[in-house]
mmCIF file of C-alpha atoms and ligand atoms in Angstrom:
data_model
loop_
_atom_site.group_PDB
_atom_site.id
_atom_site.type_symbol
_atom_site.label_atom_id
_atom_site.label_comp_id
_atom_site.label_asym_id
_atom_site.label_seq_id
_atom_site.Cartn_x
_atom_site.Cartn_y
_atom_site.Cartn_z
ATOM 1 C CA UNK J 78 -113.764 30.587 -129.755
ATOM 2 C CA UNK J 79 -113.505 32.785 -126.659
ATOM 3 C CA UNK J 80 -112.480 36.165 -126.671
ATOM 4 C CA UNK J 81 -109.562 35.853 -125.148
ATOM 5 C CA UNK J 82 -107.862 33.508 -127.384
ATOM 6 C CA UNK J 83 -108.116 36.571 -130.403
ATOM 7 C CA UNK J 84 -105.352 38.696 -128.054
ATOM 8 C CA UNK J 85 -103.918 41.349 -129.475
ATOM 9 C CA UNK J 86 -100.066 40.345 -127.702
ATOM 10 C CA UNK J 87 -97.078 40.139 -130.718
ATOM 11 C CA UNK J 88 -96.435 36.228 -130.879
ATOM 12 C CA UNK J 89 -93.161 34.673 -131.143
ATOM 13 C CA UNK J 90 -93.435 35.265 -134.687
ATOM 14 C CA UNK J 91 -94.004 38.952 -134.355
ATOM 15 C CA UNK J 92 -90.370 39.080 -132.936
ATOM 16 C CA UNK J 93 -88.638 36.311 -135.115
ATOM 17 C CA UNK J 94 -89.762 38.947 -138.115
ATOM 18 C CA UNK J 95 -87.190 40.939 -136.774
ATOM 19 C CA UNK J 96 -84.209 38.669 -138.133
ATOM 20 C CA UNK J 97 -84.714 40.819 -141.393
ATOM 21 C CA UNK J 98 -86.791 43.894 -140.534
ATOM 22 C CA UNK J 99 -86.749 46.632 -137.752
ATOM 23 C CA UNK J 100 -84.814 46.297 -134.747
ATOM 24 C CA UNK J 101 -86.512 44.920 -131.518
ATOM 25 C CA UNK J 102 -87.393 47.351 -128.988
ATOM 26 C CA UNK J 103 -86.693 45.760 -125.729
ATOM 27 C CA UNK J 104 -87.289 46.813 -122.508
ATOM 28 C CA UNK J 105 -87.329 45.561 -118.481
ATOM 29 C CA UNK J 106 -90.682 45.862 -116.897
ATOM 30 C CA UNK J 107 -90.946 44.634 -113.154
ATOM 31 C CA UNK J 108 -94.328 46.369 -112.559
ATOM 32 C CA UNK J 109 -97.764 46.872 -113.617
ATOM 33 C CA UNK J 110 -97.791 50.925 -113.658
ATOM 34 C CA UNK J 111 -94.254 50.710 -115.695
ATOM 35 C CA UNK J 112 -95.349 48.071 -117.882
ATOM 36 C CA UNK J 113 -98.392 50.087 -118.929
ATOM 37 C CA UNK J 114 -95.997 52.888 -119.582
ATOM 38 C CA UNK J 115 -93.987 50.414 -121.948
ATOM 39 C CA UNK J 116 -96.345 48.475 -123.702
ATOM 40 C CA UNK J 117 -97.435 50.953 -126.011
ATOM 41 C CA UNK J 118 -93.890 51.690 -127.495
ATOM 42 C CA UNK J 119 -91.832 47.876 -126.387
ATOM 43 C CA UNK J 120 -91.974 45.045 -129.096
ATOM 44 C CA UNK J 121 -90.790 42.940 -126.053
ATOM 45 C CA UNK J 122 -91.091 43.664 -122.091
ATOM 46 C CA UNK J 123 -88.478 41.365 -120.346
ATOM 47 C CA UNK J 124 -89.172 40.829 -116.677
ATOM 48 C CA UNK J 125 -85.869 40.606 -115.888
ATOM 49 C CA UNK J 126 -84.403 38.816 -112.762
ATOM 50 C CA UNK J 127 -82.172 42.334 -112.445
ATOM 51 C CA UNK J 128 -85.346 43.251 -110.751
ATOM 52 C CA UNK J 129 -83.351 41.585 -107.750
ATOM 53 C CA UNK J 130 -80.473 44.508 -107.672
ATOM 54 C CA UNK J 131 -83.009 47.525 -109.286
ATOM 55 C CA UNK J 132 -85.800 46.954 -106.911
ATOM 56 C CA UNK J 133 -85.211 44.726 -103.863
ATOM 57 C CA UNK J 134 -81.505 45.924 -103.582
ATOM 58 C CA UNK J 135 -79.838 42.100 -103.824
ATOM 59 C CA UNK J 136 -76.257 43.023 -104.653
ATOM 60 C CA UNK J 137 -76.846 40.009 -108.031
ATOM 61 C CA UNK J 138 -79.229 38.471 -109.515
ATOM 62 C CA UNK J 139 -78.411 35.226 -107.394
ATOM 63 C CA UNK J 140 -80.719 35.382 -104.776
ATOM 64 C CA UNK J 141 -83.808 35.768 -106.878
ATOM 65 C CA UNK J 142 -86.537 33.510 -106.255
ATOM 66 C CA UNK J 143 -89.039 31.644 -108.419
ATOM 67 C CA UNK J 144 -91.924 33.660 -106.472
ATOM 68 C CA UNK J 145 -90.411 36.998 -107.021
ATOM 69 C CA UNK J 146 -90.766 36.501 -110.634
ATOM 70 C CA UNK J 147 -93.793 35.285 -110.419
ATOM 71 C CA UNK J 148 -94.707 38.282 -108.694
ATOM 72 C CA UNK J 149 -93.600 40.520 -110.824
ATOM 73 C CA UNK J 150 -94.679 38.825 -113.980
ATOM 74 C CA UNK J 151 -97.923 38.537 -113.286
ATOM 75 C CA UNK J 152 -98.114 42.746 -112.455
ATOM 76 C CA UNK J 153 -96.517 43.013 -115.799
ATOM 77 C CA UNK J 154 -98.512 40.534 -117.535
ATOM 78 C CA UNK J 155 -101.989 42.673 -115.610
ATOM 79 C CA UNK J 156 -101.157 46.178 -116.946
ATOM 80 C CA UNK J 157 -99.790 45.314 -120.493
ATOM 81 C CA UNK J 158 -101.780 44.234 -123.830
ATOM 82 C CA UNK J 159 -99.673 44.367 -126.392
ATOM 83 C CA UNK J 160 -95.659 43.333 -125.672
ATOM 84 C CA UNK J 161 -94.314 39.949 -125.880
ATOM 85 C CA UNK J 162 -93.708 39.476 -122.351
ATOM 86 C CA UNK J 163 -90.939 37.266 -121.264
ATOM 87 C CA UNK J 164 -89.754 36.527 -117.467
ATOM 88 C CA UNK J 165 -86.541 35.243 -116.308
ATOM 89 C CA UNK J 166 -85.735 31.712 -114.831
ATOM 90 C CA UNK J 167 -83.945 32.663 -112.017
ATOM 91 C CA UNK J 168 -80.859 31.064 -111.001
ATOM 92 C CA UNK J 169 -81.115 27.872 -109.119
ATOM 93 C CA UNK J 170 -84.801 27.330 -110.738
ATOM 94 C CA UNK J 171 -83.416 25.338 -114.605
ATOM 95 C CA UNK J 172 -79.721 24.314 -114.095
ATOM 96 C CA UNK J 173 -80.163 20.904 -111.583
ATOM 97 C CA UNK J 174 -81.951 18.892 -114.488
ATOM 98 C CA UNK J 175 -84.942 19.237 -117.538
ATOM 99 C CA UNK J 176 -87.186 17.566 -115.150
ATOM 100 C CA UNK J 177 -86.308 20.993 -112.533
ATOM 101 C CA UNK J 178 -86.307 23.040 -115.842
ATOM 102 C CA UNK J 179 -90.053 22.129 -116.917
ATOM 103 C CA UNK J 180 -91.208 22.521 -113.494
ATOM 104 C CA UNK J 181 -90.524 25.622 -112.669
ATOM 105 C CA UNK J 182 -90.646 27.207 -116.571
ATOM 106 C CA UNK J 183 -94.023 25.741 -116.593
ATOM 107 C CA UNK J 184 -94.966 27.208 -113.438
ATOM 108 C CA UNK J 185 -94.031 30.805 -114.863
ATOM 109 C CA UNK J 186 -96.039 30.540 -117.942
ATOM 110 C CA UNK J 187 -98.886 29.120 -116.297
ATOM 111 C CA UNK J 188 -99.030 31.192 -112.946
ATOM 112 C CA UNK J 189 -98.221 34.649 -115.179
ATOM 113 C CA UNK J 190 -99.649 33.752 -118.429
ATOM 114 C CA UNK J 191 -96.374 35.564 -120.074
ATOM 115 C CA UNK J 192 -95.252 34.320 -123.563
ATOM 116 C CA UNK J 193 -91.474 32.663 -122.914
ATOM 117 C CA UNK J 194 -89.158 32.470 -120.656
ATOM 118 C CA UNK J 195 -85.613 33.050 -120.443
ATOM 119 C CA UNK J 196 -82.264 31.302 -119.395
ATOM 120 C CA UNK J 197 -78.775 32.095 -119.038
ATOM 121 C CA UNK J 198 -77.024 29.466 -121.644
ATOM 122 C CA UNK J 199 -74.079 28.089 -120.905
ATOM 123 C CA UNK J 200 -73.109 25.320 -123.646
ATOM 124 C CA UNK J 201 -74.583 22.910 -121.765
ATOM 125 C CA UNK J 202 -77.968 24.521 -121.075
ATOM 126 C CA UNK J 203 -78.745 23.758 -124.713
ATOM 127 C CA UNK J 204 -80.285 20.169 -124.056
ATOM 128 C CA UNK J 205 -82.603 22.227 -121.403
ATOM 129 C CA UNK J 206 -83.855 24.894 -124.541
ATOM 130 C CA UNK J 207 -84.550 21.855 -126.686
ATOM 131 C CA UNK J 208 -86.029 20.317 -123.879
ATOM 132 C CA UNK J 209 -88.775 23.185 -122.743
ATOM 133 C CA UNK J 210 -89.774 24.229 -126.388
ATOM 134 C CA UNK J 211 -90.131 20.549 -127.274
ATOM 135 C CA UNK J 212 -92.616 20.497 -124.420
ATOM 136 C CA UNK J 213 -94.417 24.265 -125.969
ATOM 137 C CA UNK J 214 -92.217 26.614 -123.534
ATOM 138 C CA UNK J 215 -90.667 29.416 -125.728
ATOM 139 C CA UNK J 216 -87.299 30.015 -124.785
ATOM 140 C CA UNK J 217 -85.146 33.523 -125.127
ATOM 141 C CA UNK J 218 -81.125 32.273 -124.409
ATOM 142 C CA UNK J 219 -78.949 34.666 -122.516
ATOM 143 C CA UNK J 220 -74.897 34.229 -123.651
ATOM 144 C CA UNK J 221 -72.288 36.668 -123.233
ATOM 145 C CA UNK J 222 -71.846 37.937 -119.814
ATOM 146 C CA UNK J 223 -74.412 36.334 -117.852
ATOM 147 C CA UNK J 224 -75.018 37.837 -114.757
ATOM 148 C CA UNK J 225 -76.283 34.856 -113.079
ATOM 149 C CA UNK J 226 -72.441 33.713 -113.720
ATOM 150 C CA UNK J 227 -70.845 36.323 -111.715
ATOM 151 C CA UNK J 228 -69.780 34.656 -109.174
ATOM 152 C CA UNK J 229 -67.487 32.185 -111.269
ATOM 153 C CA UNK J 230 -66.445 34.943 -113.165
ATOM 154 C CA UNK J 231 -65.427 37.518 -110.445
ATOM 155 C CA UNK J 232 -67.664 40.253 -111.343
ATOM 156 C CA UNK J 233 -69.506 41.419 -114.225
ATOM 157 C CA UNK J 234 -67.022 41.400 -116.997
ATOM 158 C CA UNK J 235 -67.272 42.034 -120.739
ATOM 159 C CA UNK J 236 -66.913 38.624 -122.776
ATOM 160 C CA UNK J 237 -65.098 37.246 -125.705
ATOM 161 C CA UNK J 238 -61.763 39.791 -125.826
ATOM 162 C CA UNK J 239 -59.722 36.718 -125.856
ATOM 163 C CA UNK J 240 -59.771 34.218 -128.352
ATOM 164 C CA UNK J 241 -60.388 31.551 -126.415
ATOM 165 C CA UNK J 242 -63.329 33.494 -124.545
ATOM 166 C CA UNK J 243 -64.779 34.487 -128.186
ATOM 167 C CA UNK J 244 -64.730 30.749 -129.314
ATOM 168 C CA UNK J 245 -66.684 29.976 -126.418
ATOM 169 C CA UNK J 246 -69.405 32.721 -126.323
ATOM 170 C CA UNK J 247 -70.009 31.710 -130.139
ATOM 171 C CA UNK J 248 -70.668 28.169 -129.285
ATOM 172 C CA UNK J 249 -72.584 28.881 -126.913
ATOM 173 C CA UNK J 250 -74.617 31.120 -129.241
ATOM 174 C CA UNK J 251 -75.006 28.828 -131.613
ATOM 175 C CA UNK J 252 -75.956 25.874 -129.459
ATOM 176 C CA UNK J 253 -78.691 27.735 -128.141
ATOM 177 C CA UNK J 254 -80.115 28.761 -131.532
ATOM 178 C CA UNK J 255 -79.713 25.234 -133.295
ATOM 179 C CA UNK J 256 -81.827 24.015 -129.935
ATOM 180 C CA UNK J 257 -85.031 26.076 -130.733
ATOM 181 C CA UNK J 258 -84.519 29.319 -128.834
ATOM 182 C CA UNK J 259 -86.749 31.961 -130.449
ATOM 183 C CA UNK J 260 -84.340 34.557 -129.701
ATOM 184 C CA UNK J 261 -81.109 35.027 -127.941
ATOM 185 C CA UNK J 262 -79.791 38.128 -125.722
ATOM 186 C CA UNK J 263 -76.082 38.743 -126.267
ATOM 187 C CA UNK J 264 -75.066 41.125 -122.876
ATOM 188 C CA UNK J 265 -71.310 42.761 -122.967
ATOM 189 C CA UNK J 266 -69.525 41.410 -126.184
ATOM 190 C CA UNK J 267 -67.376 43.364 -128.471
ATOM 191 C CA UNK J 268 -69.050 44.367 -131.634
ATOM 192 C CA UNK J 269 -67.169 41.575 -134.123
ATOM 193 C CA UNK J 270 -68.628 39.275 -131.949
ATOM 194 C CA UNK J 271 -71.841 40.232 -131.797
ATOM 195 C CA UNK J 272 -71.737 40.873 -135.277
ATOM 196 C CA UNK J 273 -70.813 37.403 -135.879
ATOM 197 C CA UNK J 274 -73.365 35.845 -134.103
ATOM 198 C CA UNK J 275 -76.032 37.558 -135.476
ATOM 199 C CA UNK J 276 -74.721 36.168 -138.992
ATOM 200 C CA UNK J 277 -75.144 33.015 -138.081
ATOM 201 C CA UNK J 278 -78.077 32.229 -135.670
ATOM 202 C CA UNK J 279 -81.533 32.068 -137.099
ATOM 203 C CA UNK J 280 -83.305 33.950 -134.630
ATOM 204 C CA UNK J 281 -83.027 37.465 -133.601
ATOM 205 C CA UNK J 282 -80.326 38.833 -131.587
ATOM 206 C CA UNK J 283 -81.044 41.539 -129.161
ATOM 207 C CA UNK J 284 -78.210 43.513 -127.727
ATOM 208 C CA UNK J 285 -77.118 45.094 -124.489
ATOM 209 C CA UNK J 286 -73.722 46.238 -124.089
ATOM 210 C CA UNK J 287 -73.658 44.419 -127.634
ATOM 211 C CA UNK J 288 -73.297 46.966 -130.467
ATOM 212 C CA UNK J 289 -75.421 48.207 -133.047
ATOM 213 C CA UNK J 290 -75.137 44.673 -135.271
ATOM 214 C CA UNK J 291 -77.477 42.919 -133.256
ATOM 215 C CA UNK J 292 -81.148 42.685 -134.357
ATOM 216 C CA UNK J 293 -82.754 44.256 -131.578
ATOM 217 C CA UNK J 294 -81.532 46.396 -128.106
ATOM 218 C CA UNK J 295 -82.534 45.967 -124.162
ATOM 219 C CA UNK J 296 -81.945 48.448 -121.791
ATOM 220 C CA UNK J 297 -82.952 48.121 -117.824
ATOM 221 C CA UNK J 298 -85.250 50.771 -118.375
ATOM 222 C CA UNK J 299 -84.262 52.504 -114.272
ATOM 223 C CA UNK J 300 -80.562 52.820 -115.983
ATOM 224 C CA UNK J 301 -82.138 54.649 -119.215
ATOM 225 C CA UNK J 302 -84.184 56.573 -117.100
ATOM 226 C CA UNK J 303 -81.048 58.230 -114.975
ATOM 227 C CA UNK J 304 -82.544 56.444 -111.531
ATOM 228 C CA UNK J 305 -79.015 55.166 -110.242
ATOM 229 C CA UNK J 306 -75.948 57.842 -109.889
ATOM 230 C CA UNK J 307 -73.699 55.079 -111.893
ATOM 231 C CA UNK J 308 -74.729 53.254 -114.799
ATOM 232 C CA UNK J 309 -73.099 50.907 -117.299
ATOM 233 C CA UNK J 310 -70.576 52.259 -120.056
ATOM 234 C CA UNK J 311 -73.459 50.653 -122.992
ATOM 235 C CA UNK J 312 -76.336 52.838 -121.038
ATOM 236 C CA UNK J 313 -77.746 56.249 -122.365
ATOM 237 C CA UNK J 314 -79.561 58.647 -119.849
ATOM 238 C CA UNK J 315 -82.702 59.371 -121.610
ATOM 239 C CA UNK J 316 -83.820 61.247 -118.295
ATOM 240 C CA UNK J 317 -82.901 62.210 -115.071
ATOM 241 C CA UNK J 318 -85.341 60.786 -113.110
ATOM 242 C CA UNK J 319 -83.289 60.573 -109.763
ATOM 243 C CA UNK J 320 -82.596 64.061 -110.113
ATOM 244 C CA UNK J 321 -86.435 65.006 -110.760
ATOM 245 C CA UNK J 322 -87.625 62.713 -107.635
ATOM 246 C CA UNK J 323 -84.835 64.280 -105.780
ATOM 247 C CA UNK J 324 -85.785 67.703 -106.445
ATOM 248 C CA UNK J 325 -89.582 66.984 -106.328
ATOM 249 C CA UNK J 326 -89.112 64.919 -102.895
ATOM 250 C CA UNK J 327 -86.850 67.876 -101.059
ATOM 251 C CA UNK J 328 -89.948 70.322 -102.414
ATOM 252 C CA UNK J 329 -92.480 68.500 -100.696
ATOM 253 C CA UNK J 330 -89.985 68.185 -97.297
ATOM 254 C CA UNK J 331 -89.690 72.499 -97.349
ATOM 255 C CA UNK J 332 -93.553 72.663 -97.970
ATOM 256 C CA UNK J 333 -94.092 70.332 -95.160
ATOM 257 C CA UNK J 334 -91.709 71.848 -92.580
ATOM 258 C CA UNK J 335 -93.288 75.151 -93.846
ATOM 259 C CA UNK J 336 -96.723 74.250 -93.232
ATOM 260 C CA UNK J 337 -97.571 75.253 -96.882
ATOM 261 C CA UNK J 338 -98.694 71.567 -97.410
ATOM 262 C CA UNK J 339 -101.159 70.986 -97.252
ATOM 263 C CA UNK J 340 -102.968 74.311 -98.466
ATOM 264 C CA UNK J 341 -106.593 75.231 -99.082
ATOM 265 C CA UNK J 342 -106.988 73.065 -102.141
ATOM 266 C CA UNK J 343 -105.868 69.914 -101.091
ATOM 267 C CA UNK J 344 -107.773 69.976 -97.220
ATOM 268 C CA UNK J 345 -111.293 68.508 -96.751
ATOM 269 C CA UNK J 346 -113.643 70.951 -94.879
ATOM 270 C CA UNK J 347 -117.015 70.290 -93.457
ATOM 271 C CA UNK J 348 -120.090 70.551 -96.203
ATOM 272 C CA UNK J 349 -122.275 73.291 -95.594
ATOM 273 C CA UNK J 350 -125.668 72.315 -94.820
ATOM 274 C CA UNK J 351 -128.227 72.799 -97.797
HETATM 275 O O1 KIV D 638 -82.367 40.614 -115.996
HETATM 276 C C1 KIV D 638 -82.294 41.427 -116.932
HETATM 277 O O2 KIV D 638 -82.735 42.582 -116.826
HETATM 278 C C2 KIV D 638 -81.662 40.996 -118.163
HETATM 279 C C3 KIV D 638 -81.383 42.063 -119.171
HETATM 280 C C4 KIV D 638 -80.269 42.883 -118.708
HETATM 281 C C5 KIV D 638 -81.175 41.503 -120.519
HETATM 282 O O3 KIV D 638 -81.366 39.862 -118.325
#
């Protein structure tokens, strides 16, 4: 057997453990030096297709391309070990039919080597999760507020504070989980909701915007890193990084316009012959 196939990456099994264990640390990774920061600490790096708004400035997710997460997936797939990785099926790339589905979710595992993939499930995007893990794709569903939705739903709105809204997010849920999915994101749901999905699926929940109930969390890691002046009500600031690149950048400008950088220390000088 060649070394390779003994890797040391959590399996799908790893994370379904989860249903009745610790909660899954989840977080976005879109590139190889942030990845290797994560992969020590994540259960789970998701290579999200919000690396369309965090780092190529797309207002949504909607004009994400198959090659961008390609791209990314495979830097994240490079620096990492350890994480389940999973990379999002962009939008355009799964909904026209299974045949479009396989295609293009088989192109991701194959062209990143991640571990799953993940899609944005409507009720009817149920046939396509039975469909790709029939065919040995792993799938993570997406229900809630799904930002690849946005568009129909006139901006990104919390889910399920109507009745009628709640009744549909749970079907939805459930659909997903009685067609295979290994594991099911749940984004901007009240808590009894969340709460009540997570009793019923059999795979682990993982929540953003979701409540505690759920059986794991995501965060985009920029927003729990403090890298945008606005973030999400669900977010917590675990640093300021904006401010500390801010601060660090306007440093280097006075230093600069100074002419104290660069000094002594950091200027090449001719060797002395011996
Ligand atoms: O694209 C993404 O980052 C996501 C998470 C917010 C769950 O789908």
């Amino acid at each position: 057997m060649p070394a390779q196939a003994q890797s040391a990456r959590k399996t799908v099994k790893d994370v379904a453990a989860a249903k009745a264990g610790t909660p899954l640390v989840c977080l976005t990774a879109y590139t190889a030096p942030m990845a290797a920061m994560l992969d020590e600490v994540c259960d789970v790096l998701l290579v999200g297709d919000s690396v369309g708004m965090v780092v190529h400035g797309l207002p949504t997710t909607v004009g994400v391309t198959l090659e961008m997460m390609i791209l990314h997936g495979q830097a994240v797939m490079r620096a990492s070990k350890r994480a389940f990785v999973v990379v999002d099926m962009p939008f355009g790339s799964y909904e026209a039919s299974l045949e479009q589905a396989f295609m293009n979710a088989s192109r991701i595992m194959k062209e990143t080597g991640c571990q799953a993939v993940k899609i944005e499930a409507g009720e009817y995007a149920a046939a396509t999760v039975r469909h790709l893990v029939d065919r040995g794709i792993p799938v993570m569903a997406h229900v809630g507020l799904r930002p690849q939705a946005t568009n129909v739903d006139g901006g990104f709105k919390a889910k399920g504070r109507t009745e009628k809204e709640r009744s549909k997010v749970n079907t939805e849920a459930l659909a997903a989980d009685q067609a295979g999915c290994f594991a099911m994101v749940i984004e901007g749901v009240a808590e009894d909701l969340a709460a009540m999905i997570t009793a019923q699926v059999s795979c682990p929940t993982i929540g953003i915007g979701a409540s505690a109930k759920c059986d794991g969390q995501i965060l985009v890691t920029d927003d729990l890193l403090g890298m945008f002046d606005w973030t999400p009500r669900f977010v917590r600031r675990y640093a300021d990084l904006r401010g500390e690149i801010g601060r660090a950048v306007e440093g280097y400008a006075k230093d600069v316009r100074a002419r104290a950088f660069p000094g002594e220390k950091e200027t090449y000088v001719l060797k002395k012959a011996p």
